[in-house]
mmCIF file with all atom_site columns, C-alpha atoms in Angstrom:
data_model
loop_
_atom_site.group_PDB
_atom_site.id
_atom_site.type_symbol
_atom_site.label_atom_id
_atom_site.label_alt_id
_atom_site.label_comp_id
_atom_site.label_asym_id
_atom_site.label_entity_id
_atom_site.label_seq_id
_atom_site.pdbx_PDB_ins_code
_atom_site.Cartn_x
_atom_site.Cartn_y
_atom_site.Cartn_z
_atom_site.occupancy
_atom_site.B_iso_or_equiv
_atom_site.pdbx_formal_charge
_atom_site.auth_seq_id
_atom_site.auth_comp_id
_atom_site.auth_asym_id
_atom_site.auth_atom_id
_atom_site.pdbx_PDB_model_num
ATOM 1   C CA . MET A 1 1   ? 74.498 -20.890 -225.702 1.00 0.00 ? 1342 MET A CA 1
ATOM 2   C CA . LYS A 1 2   ? 75.775 -17.414 -226.549 1.00 0.00 ? 1343 LYS A CA 1
ATOM 3   C CA . GLN A 1 3   ? 75.090 -16.330 -230.100 1.00 0.00 ? 1344 GLN A CA 1
ATOM 4   C CA . ALA A 1 4   ? 77.812 -14.956 -232.345 1.00 0.00 ? 1345 ALA A CA 1
ATOM 5   C CA . SER A 1 5   ? 77.851 -11.179 -232.716 1.00 0.00 ? 1346 SER A CA 1
ATOM 6   C CA . ALA A 1 6   ? 77.949 -9.526  -236.117 1.00 0.00 ? 1347 ALA A CA 1
ATOM 7   C CA . TYR A 1 7   ? 80.848 -7.209  -236.846 1.00 0.00 ? 1348 TYR A CA 1
ATOM 8   C CA . CYS A 1 8   ? 81.242 -4.514  -239.504 1.00 0.00 ? 1349 CYS A CA 1
ATOM 9   C CA . GLU A 1 9   ? 83.429 -5.836  -242.300 1.00 0.00 ? 1350 GLU A CA 1
ATOM 10  C CA . LEU A 1 10  ? 84.929 -2.394  -242.833 1.00 0.00 ? 1351 LEU A CA 1
ATOM 11  C CA . CYS A 1 11  ? 85.727 -0.956  -239.389 1.00 0.00 ? 1352 CYS A CA 1
ATOM 12  C CA . GLY A 1 12  ? 85.306 -4.047  -237.200 1.00 0.00 ? 1353 GLY A CA 1
ATOM 13  C CA . ALA A 1 13  ? 82.785 -2.487  -234.808 1.00 0.00 ? 1354 ALA A CA 1
ATOM 14  C CA . GLU A 1 14  ? 80.115 -4.728  -233.308 1.00 0.00 ? 1355 GLU A CA 1
ATOM 15  C CA . ILE A 1 15  ? 76.840 -4.261  -235.188 1.00 0.00 ? 1356 ILE A CA 1
ATOM 16  C CA . ARG A 1 16  ? 73.750 -3.731  -233.060 1.00 0.00 ? 1357 ARG A CA 1
ATOM 17  C CA . GLY A 1 17  ? 70.674 -5.079  -234.832 1.00 0.00 ? 1358 GLY A CA 1
ATOM 18  C CA . ARG A 1 18  ? 70.692 -6.134  -238.450 1.00 0.00 ? 1359 ARG A CA 1
ATOM 19  C CA . PRO A 1 19  ? 73.679 -5.123  -240.617 1.00 0.00 ? 1360 PRO A CA 1
ATOM 20  C CA . TYR A 1 20  ? 73.432 -3.104  -243.826 1.00 0.00 ? 1361 TYR A CA 1
ATOM 21  C CA . ARG A 1 21  ? 74.225 -5.397  -246.776 1.00 0.00 ? 1362 ARG A CA 1
ATOM 22  C CA . VAL A 1 22  ? 75.874 -3.215  -249.439 1.00 0.00 ? 1363 VAL A CA 1
ATOM 23  C CA . SER A 1 23  ? 77.926 -3.535  -252.600 1.00 0.00 ? 1364 SER A CA 1
ATOM 24  C CA . VAL A 1 24  ? 81.120 -1.476  -252.572 1.00 0.00 ? 1365 VAL A CA 1
ATOM 25  C CA . GLU A 1 25  ? 82.897 -1.539  -255.929 1.00 0.00 ? 1366 GLU A CA 1
ATOM 26  C CA . GLY A 1 26  ? 81.373 -4.949  -256.669 1.00 0.00 ? 1367 GLY A CA 1
ATOM 27  C CA . VAL A 1 27  ? 82.137 -6.483  -253.267 1.00 0.00 ? 1368 VAL A CA 1
ATOM 28  C CA . GLU A 1 28  ? 79.199 -7.411  -251.002 1.00 0.00 ? 1369 GLU A CA 1
ATOM 29  C CA . MET A 1 29  ? 79.763 -6.456  -247.367 1.00 0.00 ? 1370 MET A CA 1
ATOM 30  C CA . ASP A 1 30  ? 77.848 -6.247  -244.088 1.00 0.00 ? 1371 ASP A CA 1
ATOM 31  C CA . LEU A 1 31  ? 78.376 -2.804  -242.586 1.00 0.00 ? 1372 LEU A CA 1
ATOM 32  C CA . CYS A 1 32  ? 77.447 -0.913  -239.451 1.00 0.00 ? 1373 CYS A CA 1
ATOM 33  C CA . LEU A 1 33  ? 75.254 2.176   -239.733 1.00 0.00 ? 1374 LEU A CA 1
ATOM 34  C CA . SER A 1 34  ? 78.218 4.562   -239.426 1.00 0.00 ? 1375 SER A CA 1
ATOM 35  C CA . CYS A 1 35  ? 80.236 3.008   -242.279 1.00 0.00 ? 1376 CYS A CA 1
ATOM 36  C CA . TYR A 1 36  ? 77.132 2.660   -244.437 1.00 0.00 ? 1377 TYR A CA 1
ATOM 37  C CA . MET A 1 37  ? 76.272 6.353   -243.993 1.00 0.00 ? 1378 MET A CA 1
ATOM 38  C CA . LYS A 1 38  ? 79.832 7.465   -244.849 1.00 0.00 ? 1379 LYS A CA 1
ATOM 39  C CA . LEU A 1 39  ? 79.914 5.380   -248.028 1.00 0.00 ? 1380 LEU A CA 1
ATOM 40  C CA . ALA A 1 40  ? 76.346 6.233   -249.003 1.00 0.00 ? 1381 ALA A CA 1
ATOM 41  C CA . ARG A 1 41  ? 77.045 9.995   -248.742 1.00 0.00 ? 1382 ARG A CA 1
ATOM 42  C CA . SER A 1 42  ? 80.001 9.625   -251.086 1.00 0.00 ? 1383 SER A CA 1
ATOM 43  C CA . GLY A 1 43  ? 77.968 7.449   -253.460 1.00 0.00 ? 1384 GLY A CA 1
ATOM 44  C CA . ARG A 1 44  ? 80.350 4.488   -253.223 1.00 0.00 ? 1385 ARG A CA 1
ATOM 45  C CA . ALA A 1 45  ? 77.915 2.030   -251.596 1.00 0.00 ? 1386 ALA A CA 1
ATOM 46  C CA . GLN A 1 46  ? 74.902 0.449   -253.251 1.00 0.00 ? 1387 GLN A CA 1
ATOM 47  C CA . LEU A 1 47  ? 72.363 -0.812  -250.719 1.00 0.00 ? 1388 LEU A CA 1
ATOM 48  C CA . LEU A 1 48  ? 71.418 -4.467  -251.248 1.00 0.00 ? 1389 LEU A CA 1
ATOM 49  C CA . ARG A 1 49  ? 69.442 -5.021  -248.049 1.00 0.00 ? 1390 ARG A CA 1
ATOM 50  C CA . GLU A 1 50  ? 68.460 -2.407  -245.503 1.00 0.00 ? 1391 GLU A CA 1
ATOM 51  C CA . ALA A 1 51  ? 68.519 -2.989  -241.781 1.00 0.00 ? 1392 ALA A CA 1
ATOM 52  C CA . ARG A 1 52  ? 65.143 -3.813  -240.330 1.00 0.00 ? 1393 ARG A CA 1
ATOM 53  C CA . PRO A 1 53  ? 63.717 -0.955  -238.271 1.00 0.00 ? 1394 PRO A CA 1
ATOM 54  C CA . SER A 1 54  ? 63.867 -1.585  -234.551 1.00 0.00 ? 1395 SER A CA 1
ATOM 55  C CA . ARG A 1 55  ? 60.601 -2.761  -233.018 1.00 0.00 ? 1396 ARG A CA 1
ATOM 56  C CA . ARG A 1 56  ? 61.639 -1.907  -229.479 1.00 0.00 ? 1397 ARG A CA 1
ATOM 57  C CA . GLY A 1 57  ? 59.377 0.645   -227.927 1.00 0.00 ? 1398 GLY A CA 1
ATOM 58  C CA . ALA A 1 58  ? 56.468 -0.314  -230.186 1.00 0.00 ? 1399 ALA A CA 1
ATOM 59  C CA . VAL A 1 59  ? 55.741 -3.523  -228.308 1.00 0.00 ? 1400 VAL A CA 1
ATOM 60  C CA . ARG A 1 60  ? 53.149 -3.487  -225.506 1.00 0.00 ? 1401 ARG A CA 1
ATOM 61  C CA . GLY A 1 61  ? 52.463 0.221   -225.570 1.00 0.00 ? 1402 GLY A CA 1
ATOM 62  C CA . GLY A 1 62  ? 56.041 1.445   -225.333 1.00 0.00 ? 1403 GLY A CA 1
ATOM 63  C CA . SER A 1 63  ? 57.622 -1.110  -223.012 1.00 0.00 ? 1404 SER A CA 1
ATOM 64  C CA . GLU A 1 64  ? 60.683 -2.853  -224.353 1.00 0.00 ? 1405 GLU A CA 1
ATOM 65  C CA . GLY A 1 65  ? 59.376 -6.362  -223.815 1.00 0.00 ? 1406 GLY A CA 1
ATOM 66  C CA . ALA A 1 66  ? 61.381 -9.539  -224.114 1.00 0.00 ? 1407 ALA A CA 1
ATOM 67  C CA . ARG A 1 67  ? 63.860 -9.833  -226.949 1.00 0.00 ? 1408 ARG A CA 1
ATOM 68  C CA . ARG A 1 68  ? 63.436 -12.803 -229.201 1.00 0.00 ? 1409 ARG A CA 1
ATOM 69  C CA . PRO A 1 69  ? 66.726 -14.641 -229.818 1.00 0.00 ? 1410 PRO A CA 1
ATOM 70  C CA . ARG A 1 70  ? 68.094 -14.270 -233.328 1.00 0.00 ? 1411 ARG A CA 1
ATOM 71  C CA . ARG A 1 71  ? 68.317 -17.387 -235.415 1.00 0.00 ? 1412 ARG A CA 1
ATOM 72  C CA . VAL A 1 72  ? 71.809 -18.380 -236.430 1.00 0.00 ? 1413 VAL A CA 1
ATOM 73  C CA . PRO A 1 73  ? 72.048 -19.273 -240.132 1.00 0.00 ? 1414 PRO A CA 1
ATOM 74  C CA . LEU A 1 74  ? 72.521 -22.978 -240.757 1.00 0.00 ? 1415 LEU A CA 1
ATOM 75  C CA . ASP A 1 75  ? 75.619 -22.317 -242.871 1.00 0.00 ? 1416 ASP A CA 1
ATOM 76  C CA . MET A 1 76  ? 77.402 -21.421 -239.622 1.00 0.00 ? 1417 MET A CA 1
ATOM 77  C CA . TYR A 1 77  ? 77.081 -25.053 -238.518 1.00 0.00 ? 1418 TYR A CA 1
ATOM 78  C CA . ASP A 1 78  ? 78.743 -28.274 -239.548 1.00 0.00 ? 1419 ASP A CA 1
ATOM 79  C CA . LEU A 1 79  ? 77.954 -31.935 -238.867 1.00 0.00 ? 1420 LEU A CA 1
ATOM 80  C CA . VAL A 1 80  ? 79.742 -33.668 -236.013 1.00 0.00 ? 1421 VAL A CA 1
ATOM 81  C CA . GLU A 1 81  ? 82.162 -36.352 -237.173 1.00 0.00 ? 1422 GLU A CA 1
ATOM 82  C CA . ASP A 1 82  ? 80.355 -39.243 -235.501 1.00 0.00 ? 1423 ASP A CA 1
ATOM 83  C CA . TYR A 1 83  ? 76.881 -38.373 -236.833 1.00 0.00 ? 1424 TYR A CA 1
ATOM 84  C CA . PRO A 1 84  ? 76.221 -41.908 -238.212 1.00 0.00 ? 1425 PRO A CA 1
ATOM 85  C CA . GLU A 1 85  ? 76.666 -43.514 -234.781 1.00 0.00 ? 1426 GLU A CA 1
ATOM 86  C CA . ARG A 1 86  ? 74.631 -40.849 -233.008 1.00 0.00 ? 1427 ARG A CA 1
ATOM 87  C CA . VAL A 1 87  ? 71.700 -41.225 -235.407 1.00 0.00 ? 1428 VAL A CA 1
ATOM 88  C CA . ARG A 1 88  ? 71.735 -45.036 -235.276 1.00 0.00 ? 1429 ARG A CA 1
ATOM 89  C CA . GLU A 1 89  ? 72.066 -45.194 -231.471 1.00 0.00 ? 1430 GLU A CA 1
ATOM 90  C CA . ALA A 1 90  ? 69.271 -42.657 -230.921 1.00 0.00 ? 1431 ALA A CA 1
ATOM 91  C CA . ARG A 1 91  ? 66.978 -44.521 -233.338 1.00 0.00 ? 1432 ARG A CA 1
ATOM 92  C CA . GLU A 1 92  ? 67.678 -47.865 -231.661 1.00 0.00 ? 1433 GLU A CA 1
ATOM 93  C CA . ALA A 1 93  ? 67.183 -46.342 -228.187 1.00 0.00 ? 1434 ALA A CA 1
ATOM 94  C CA . ARG A 1 94  ? 63.664 -45.368 -229.218 1.00 0.00 ? 1435 ARG A CA 1
ATOM 95  C CA . GLY A 1 95  ? 63.015 -48.844 -230.620 1.00 0.00 ? 1436 GLY A CA 1
ATOM 96  C CA . TRP A 1 96  ? 62.366 -47.520 -234.128 1.00 0.00 ? 1437 TRP A CA 1
ATOM 97  C CA . SER A 1 97  ? 63.270 -49.356 -237.307 1.00 0.00 ? 1438 SER A CA 1
ATOM 98  C CA . THR A 1 98  ? 64.915 -47.519 -240.184 1.00 0.00 ? 1439 THR A CA 1
ATOM 99  C CA . ALA A 1 99  ? 61.547 -47.603 -241.981 1.00 0.00 ? 1440 ALA A CA 1
ATOM 100 C CA . VAL A 1 100 ? 59.769 -45.867 -239.078 1.00 0.00 ? 1441 VAL A CA 1
ATOM 101 C CA . LEU A 1 101 ? 62.379 -43.101 -238.704 1.00 0.00 ? 1442 LEU A CA 1
ATOM 102 C CA . ALA A 1 102 ? 62.582 -42.578 -242.466 1.00 0.00 ? 1443 ALA A CA 1
ATOM 103 C CA . GLN A 1 103 ? 58.809 -42.159 -242.611 1.00 0.00 ? 1444 GLN A CA 1
ATOM 104 C CA . LYS A 1 104 ? 58.862 -39.656 -239.716 1.00 0.00 ? 1445 LYS A CA 1
ATOM 105 C CA . LEU A 1 105 ? 61.646 -37.657 -241.418 1.00 0.00 ? 1446 LEU A CA 1
ATOM 106 C CA . ARG A 1 106 ? 59.910 -37.903 -244.805 1.00 0.00 ? 1447 ARG A CA 1
ATOM 107 C CA . ILE A 1 107 ? 62.968 -39.414 -246.519 1.00 0.00 ? 1448 ILE A CA 1
ATOM 108 C CA . SER A 1 108 ? 63.558 -42.814 -248.119 1.00 0.00 ? 1449 SER A CA 1
ATOM 109 C CA . GLU A 1 109 ? 64.715 -45.737 -246.023 1.00 0.00 ? 1450 GLU A CA 1
ATOM 110 C CA . THR A 1 110 ? 67.690 -46.166 -248.360 1.00 0.00 ? 1451 THR A CA 1
ATOM 111 C CA . MET A 1 111 ? 68.771 -42.579 -247.691 1.00 0.00 ? 1452 MET A CA 1
ATOM 112 C CA . LEU A 1 112 ? 68.537 -43.148 -243.928 1.00 0.00 ? 1453 LEU A CA 1
ATOM 113 C CA . ARG A 1 113 ? 70.626 -46.342 -244.189 1.00 0.00 ? 1454 ARG A CA 1
ATOM 114 C CA . ARG A 1 114 ? 73.271 -44.452 -246.168 1.00 0.00 ? 1455 ARG A CA 1
ATOM 115 C CA . ILE A 1 115 ? 73.317 -41.694 -243.518 1.00 0.00 ? 1456 ILE A CA 1
ATOM 116 C CA . GLU A 1 116 ? 73.666 -44.246 -240.707 1.00 0.00 ? 1457 GLU A CA 1
ATOM 117 C CA . SER A 1 117 ? 76.508 -45.990 -242.539 1.00 0.00 ? 1458 SER A CA 1
ATOM 118 C CA . GLY A 1 118 ? 78.345 -42.693 -243.124 1.00 0.00 ? 1459 GLY A CA 1
ATOM 119 C CA . ARG A 1 119 ? 78.154 -42.920 -246.914 1.00 0.00 ? 1460 ARG A CA 1
ATOM 120 C CA . LEU A 1 120 ? 75.851 -39.873 -247.130 1.00 0.00 ? 1461 LEU A CA 1
ATOM 121 C CA . LYS A 1 121 ? 76.024 -36.602 -245.245 1.00 0.00 ? 1462 LYS A CA 1
ATOM 122 C CA . PRO A 1 122 ? 72.554 -35.249 -244.517 1.00 0.00 ? 1463 PRO A CA 1
ATOM 123 C CA . SER A 1 123 ? 71.770 -31.686 -245.506 1.00 0.00 ? 1464 SER A CA 1
ATOM 124 C CA . LEU A 1 124 ? 71.927 -29.190 -242.657 1.00 0.00 ? 1465 LEU A CA 1
ATOM 125 C CA . ASP A 1 125 ? 68.133 -28.852 -242.775 1.00 0.00 ? 1466 ASP A CA 1
ATOM 126 C CA . LEU A 1 126 ? 67.690 -32.628 -242.497 1.00 0.00 ? 1467 LEU A CA 1
ATOM 127 C CA . ALA A 1 127 ? 70.281 -32.784 -239.701 1.00 0.00 ? 1468 ALA A CA 1
ATOM 128 C CA . LYS A 1 128 ? 68.326 -30.122 -237.801 1.00 0.00 ? 1469 LYS A CA 1
ATOM 129 C CA . ARG A 1 129 ? 65.114 -32.165 -238.194 1.00 0.00 ? 1470 ARG A CA 1
ATOM 130 C CA . MET A 1 130 ? 66.949 -35.308 -237.019 1.00 0.00 ? 1471 MET A CA 1
ATOM 131 C CA . GLU A 1 131 ? 68.269 -33.445 -233.960 1.00 0.00 ? 1472 GLU A CA 1
ATOM 132 C CA . LYS A 1 132 ? 64.766 -32.380 -233.018 1.00 0.00 ? 1473 LYS A CA 1
ATOM 133 C CA . MET A 1 133 ? 63.176 -35.791 -233.622 1.00 0.00 ? 1474 MET A CA 1
ATOM 134 C CA . LEU A 1 134 ? 65.897 -37.913 -232.009 1.00 0.00 ? 1475 LEU A CA 1
ATOM 135 C CA . GLY A 1 135 ? 67.028 -35.528 -229.282 1.00 0.00 ? 1476 GLY A CA 1
ATOM 136 C CA . VAL A 1 136 ? 70.714 -35.755 -230.231 1.00 0.00 ? 1477 VAL A CA 1
ATOM 137 C CA . LYS A 1 137 ? 73.295 -33.115 -231.110 1.00 0.00 ? 1478 LYS A CA 1
ATOM 138 C CA . LEU A 1 138 ? 74.372 -33.442 -234.761 1.00 0.00 ? 1479 LEU A CA 1
ATOM 139 C CA . LEU A 1 139 ? 75.370 -29.858 -235.589 1.00 0.00 ? 1480 LEU A CA 1
ATOM 140 C CA . GLU A 1 140 ? 78.195 -27.837 -234.089 1.00 0.00 ? 1481 GLU A CA 1
ATOM 141 C CA . PRO A 1 141 ? 79.167 -24.211 -234.745 1.00 0.00 ? 1482 PRO A CA 1
ATOM 142 C CA . VAL A 1 142 ? 81.831 -23.668 -237.397 1.00 0.00 ? 1483 VAL A CA 1
ATOM 143 C CA . VAL A 1 143 ? 85.046 -22.366 -235.852 1.00 0.00 ? 1484 VAL A CA 1
ATOM 144 C CA . ASP A 1 144 ? 87.238 -20.112 -237.969 1.00 0.00 ? 1485 ASP A CA 1
ATOM 145 C CA . GLU A 1 145 ? 90.728 -21.484 -237.389 1.00 0.00 ? 1486 GLU A CA 1
ATOM 146 C CA . GLU A 1 146 ? 92.449 -18.645 -239.248 1.00 0.00 ? 1487 GLU A CA 1
ATOM 147 C CA . ALA A 1 147 ? 91.260 -15.953 -236.839 1.00 0.00 ? 1488 ALA A CA 1
ATOM 148 C CA . TYR A 1 148 ? 93.895 -14.406 -234.646 1.00 0.00 ? 1489 TYR A CA 1
ATOM 149 C CA . TYR A 1 149 ? 93.891 -12.357 -231.489 1.00 0.00 ? 1490 TYR A CA 1
ATOM 150 C CA . ASP A 1 150 ? 95.220 -8.825  -231.820 1.00 0.00 ? 1491 ASP A CA 1
ATOM 151 C CA . GLU A 1 151 ? 96.310 -7.562  -228.385 1.00 0.00 ? 1492 GLU A CA 1
ATOM 152 C CA . ASP A 1 152 ? 96.460 -3.931  -229.592 1.00 0.00 ? 1493 ASP A CA 1
ATOM 153 C CA . TYR A 1 153 ? 92.776 -3.916  -230.483 1.00 0.00 ? 1494 TYR A CA 1
ATOM 154 C CA . GLY A 1 154 ? 91.534 -6.624  -228.117 1.00 0.00 ? 1495 GLY A CA 1
ATOM 155 C CA . ARG A 1 155 ? 89.751 -8.630  -230.773 1.00 0.00 ? 1496 ARG A CA 1
ATOM 156 C CA . ASP A 1 156 ? 90.169 -11.988 -232.456 1.00 0.00 ? 1497 ASP A CA 1
ATOM 157 C CA . TYR A 1 157 ? 88.915 -11.313 -235.965 1.00 0.00 ? 1498 TYR A CA 1
ATOM 158 C CA . ILE A 1 158 ? 90.187 -9.637  -239.120 1.00 0.00 ? 1499 ILE A CA 1
ATOM 159 C CA . THR A 1 159 ? 88.402 -6.764  -240.840 1.00 0.00 ? 1500 THR A CA 1
ATOM 160 C CA . LEU A 1 160 ? 88.971 -5.175  -244.217 1.00 0.00 ? 1501 LEU A CA 1
ATOM 161 C CA . GLY A 1 161 ? 90.465 -2.178  -242.401 1.00 0.00 ? 1502 GLY A CA 1
ATOM 162 C CA . ASP A 1 162 ? 93.183 -4.442  -240.950 1.00 0.00 ? 1503 ASP A CA 1
ATOM 163 C CA . ILE A 1 163 ? 94.306 -5.507  -244.413 1.00 0.00 ? 1504 ILE A CA 1
ATOM 164 C CA . VAL A 1 164 ? 93.765 -2.574  -246.792 1.00 0.00 ? 1505 VAL A CA 1
ATOM 165 C CA . VAL A 1 165 ? 95.750 0.642   -246.677 1.00 0.00 ? 1506 VAL A CA 1
ATOM 166 C CA . VAL A 1 166 ? 93.921 3.551   -248.301 1.00 0.00 ? 1507 VAL A CA 1
ATOM 167 C CA . ASP A 1 167 ? 95.984 6.388   -249.783 1.00 0.00 ? 1508 ASP A CA 1
ATOM 168 C CA . ARG A 1 168 ? 94.032 9.632   -249.607 1.00 0.00 ? 1509 ARG A CA 1
ATOM 169 C CA . ASP A 1 169 ? 94.829 12.385  -252.096 1.00 0.00 ? 1510 ASP A CA 1
ATOM 170 C CA . GLU A 1 170 ? 95.693 15.631  -250.351 1.00 0.00 ? 1511 GLU A CA 1
ATOM 171 C CA . GLU A 1 171 ? 93.870 18.540  -251.981 1.00 0.00 ? 1512 GLU A CA 1
#
Protein backbone atom coordinates (compact mmCIF):
# COMPACT_ATOMS: atom_id res chain seq x y z
CA MET A 1 0.00 0.00 0.00
CA LYS A 2 1.41 3.39 -0.99
CA GLN A 3 1.56 5.89 1.83
CA ALA A 4 0.14 9.39 1.49
CA SER A 5 2.69 12.12 0.84
CA ALA A 6 2.79 15.27 2.92
CA TYR A 7 2.38 18.57 1.11
CA CYS A 8 3.25 22.11 2.21
CA GLU A 9 0.09 23.90 3.26
CA LEU A 10 1.43 27.18 1.90
CA CYS A 11 2.97 26.45 -1.51
CA GLY A 12 1.70 22.92 -2.14
CA ALA A 13 5.12 21.37 -2.74
CA GLU A 14 5.67 17.77 -1.67
CA ILE A 15 7.52 17.68 1.66
CA ARG A 16 10.50 15.35 1.86
CA GLY A 17 10.96 14.09 5.41
CA ARG A 18 9.11 15.55 8.36
CA PRO A 19 7.29 18.88 7.88
CA TYR A 20 7.92 22.01 9.95
CA ARG A 21 4.90 22.61 12.21
CA VAL A 22 4.61 26.39 12.65
CA SER A 23 2.13 29.00 13.82
CA VAL A 24 1.58 31.81 11.32
CA GLU A 25 -0.60 34.58 12.74
CA GLY A 26 -2.28 32.07 15.05
CA VAL A 27 -2.84 29.39 12.41
CA GLU A 28 -0.96 26.08 12.76
CA MET A 29 0.45 24.81 9.47
CA ASP A 30 2.80 22.12 8.16
CA LEU A 31 5.37 23.74 5.88
CA CYS A 32 8.24 22.70 3.67
CA LEU A 33 11.75 23.90 4.50
CA SER A 34 11.66 26.66 1.86
CA CYS A 35 8.42 28.25 3.11
CA TYR A 36 9.49 27.88 6.73
CA MET A 37 12.80 29.65 6.05
CA LYS A 38 11.08 32.54 4.22
CA LEU A 39 8.59 33.08 7.04
CA ALA A 40 11.17 32.58 9.78
CA ARG A 41 13.48 35.23 8.25
CA SER A 42 10.64 37.74 8.25
CA GLY A 43 9.67 36.78 11.81
CA ARG A 44 6.12 35.78 10.86
CA ALA A 45 6.40 32.07 11.74
CA GLN A 46 6.69 30.62 15.23
CA LEU A 47 8.17 27.12 15.21
CA LEU A 48 6.00 24.59 17.07
CA ARG A 49 7.82 21.41 16.04
CA GLU A 50 11.07 21.17 14.12
CA ALA A 51 11.73 18.61 11.44
CA ARG A 52 13.72 15.65 12.65
CA PRO A 53 17.28 15.65 11.32
CA SER A 54 17.85 13.10 8.59
CA ARG A 55 19.54 9.91 9.76
CA ARG A 56 20.55 8.85 6.27
CA GLY A 57 24.27 8.57 5.90
CA ALA A 58 24.76 7.94 9.62
CA VAL A 59 23.50 4.37 9.44
CA ARG A 60 26.01 1.54 8.94
CA GLY A 61 29.06 3.70 8.53
CA GLY A 62 27.74 6.02 5.84
CA SER A 63 25.61 3.68 3.74
CA GLU A 64 22.02 4.74 3.26
CA GLY A 65 20.51 1.50 4.50
CA ALA A 66 16.89 0.51 4.24
CA ARG A 67 14.26 3.14 4.89
CA ARG A 68 11.73 2.32 7.55
CA PRO A 69 8.15 2.99 6.40
CA ARG A 70 6.50 5.95 8.09
CA ARG A 71 3.51 5.23 10.25
CA VAL A 72 0.28 6.79 9.08
CA PRO A 73 -1.61 8.51 11.91
CA LEU A 74 -4.74 6.65 12.97
CA ASP A 75 -6.87 9.77 12.47
CA MET A 76 -6.39 9.25 8.72
CA TYR A 77 -8.44 6.05 8.96
CA ASP A 78 -12.10 5.30 9.47
CA LEU A 79 -14.00 2.12 10.33
CA VAL A 80 -15.52 0.11 7.50
CA GLU A 81 -19.31 0.14 7.51
CA ASP A 82 -19.73 -3.60 8.07
CA TYR A 83 -17.30 -3.83 11.01
CA PRO A 84 -19.81 -5.65 13.30
CA GLU A 85 -20.21 -8.54 10.84
CA ARG A 86 -16.49 -8.77 10.14
CA VAL A 87 -15.62 -8.95 13.84
CA ARG A 88 -18.31 -11.52 14.63
CA GLU A 89 -17.50 -13.73 11.62
CA ALA A 90 -13.75 -13.67 12.34
CA ARG A 91 -14.35 -14.52 16.01
CA GLU A 92 -16.67 -17.40 15.13
CA ALA A 93 -14.23 -18.69 12.48
CA ARG A 94 -11.61 -19.05 15.20
CA GLY A 95 -14.10 -20.81 17.48
CA TRP A 96 -13.79 -18.16 20.18
CA SER A 97 -16.63 -17.06 22.44
CA THR A 98 -17.22 -13.39 23.12
CA ALA A 99 -15.69 -13.93 26.58
CA VAL A 100 -12.45 -15.32 25.10
CA LEU A 101 -12.02 -12.52 22.54
CA ALA A 102 -12.91 -9.85 25.10
CA GLN A 103 -10.26 -11.22 27.45
CA LYS A 104 -7.64 -11.26 24.65
CA LEU A 105 -8.49 -7.65 23.72
CA ARG A 106 -8.58 -6.60 27.38
CA ILE A 107 -12.11 -5.17 27.13
CA SER A 108 -15.39 -6.20 28.77
CA GLU A 109 -17.58 -8.84 27.18
CA THR A 110 -20.47 -6.36 27.19
CA MET A 111 -18.40 -3.89 25.16
CA LEU A 112 -17.53 -6.61 22.63
CA ARG A 113 -21.21 -7.60 22.29
CA ARG A 114 -22.14 -3.96 21.68
CA ILE A 115 -19.41 -3.69 19.01
CA GLU A 116 -20.60 -6.89 17.30
CA SER A 117 -24.20 -5.64 17.32
CA GLY A 118 -23.19 -2.27 15.83
CA ARG A 119 -24.37 -0.26 18.84
CA LEU A 120 -20.80 0.82 19.70
CA LYS A 121 -18.01 1.94 17.40
CA PRO A 122 -14.63 0.80 18.69
CA SER A 123 -11.89 3.38 19.06
CA LEU A 124 -9.36 3.41 16.24
CA ASP A 125 -6.75 1.95 18.60
CA LEU A 126 -9.07 -0.91 19.57
CA ALA A 127 -9.99 -1.48 15.91
CA LYS A 128 -6.28 -1.75 15.07
CA ARG A 129 -5.82 -4.34 17.85
CA MET A 130 -8.87 -6.27 16.58
CA GLU A 131 -7.46 -6.25 13.03
CA LYS A 132 -4.20 -7.72 14.25
CA MET A 133 -5.80 -10.34 16.50
CA LEU A 134 -8.56 -11.45 14.11
CA GLY A 135 -6.76 -10.97 10.81
CA VAL A 136 -9.54 -8.86 9.28
CA LYS A 137 -9.56 -5.41 7.71
CA LEU A 138 -11.58 -2.96 9.84
CA LEU A 139 -9.90 0.35 8.99
CA GLU A 140 -9.81 2.10 5.63
CA PRO A 141 -8.04 5.33 4.65
CA VAL A 142 -10.14 8.49 4.85
CA VAL A 143 -10.79 9.91 1.39
CA ASP A 144 -11.21 13.66 1.07
CA GLU A 145 -14.22 14.02 -1.20
CA GLU A 146 -13.85 17.79 -1.56
CA ALA A 147 -10.46 17.59 -3.26
CA TYR A 148 -10.37 18.52 -6.91
CA TYR A 149 -7.96 18.00 -9.75
CA ASP A 150 -6.39 21.14 -11.17
CA GLU A 151 -5.15 20.43 -14.72
CA ASP A 152 -3.02 23.62 -14.78
CA TYR A 153 -0.94 22.46 -11.83
CA GLY A 154 -1.37 18.69 -12.18
CA ARG A 155 -2.47 18.13 -8.61
CA ASP A 156 -5.63 17.10 -6.81
CA TYR A 157 -5.40 19.05 -3.57
CA ILE A 158 -5.96 22.62 -2.40
CA THR A 159 -3.30 24.71 -0.70
CA LEU A 160 -3.54 28.03 1.09
CA GLY A 161 -1.81 29.62 -1.91
CA ASP A 162 -4.71 28.51 -4.14
CA ILE A 163 -7.22 30.38 -1.99
CA VAL A 164 -5.50 33.48 -0.58
CA VAL A 165 -4.43 36.45 -2.67
CA VAL A 166 -1.68 38.49 -1.01
CA ASP A 167 -1.42 42.19 -1.86
CA ARG A 168 2.19 43.33 -1.56
CA ASP A 169 2.90 46.99 -0.85
CA GLU A 170 5.18 48.49 -3.47
CA GLU A 171 7.92 50.54 -1.81
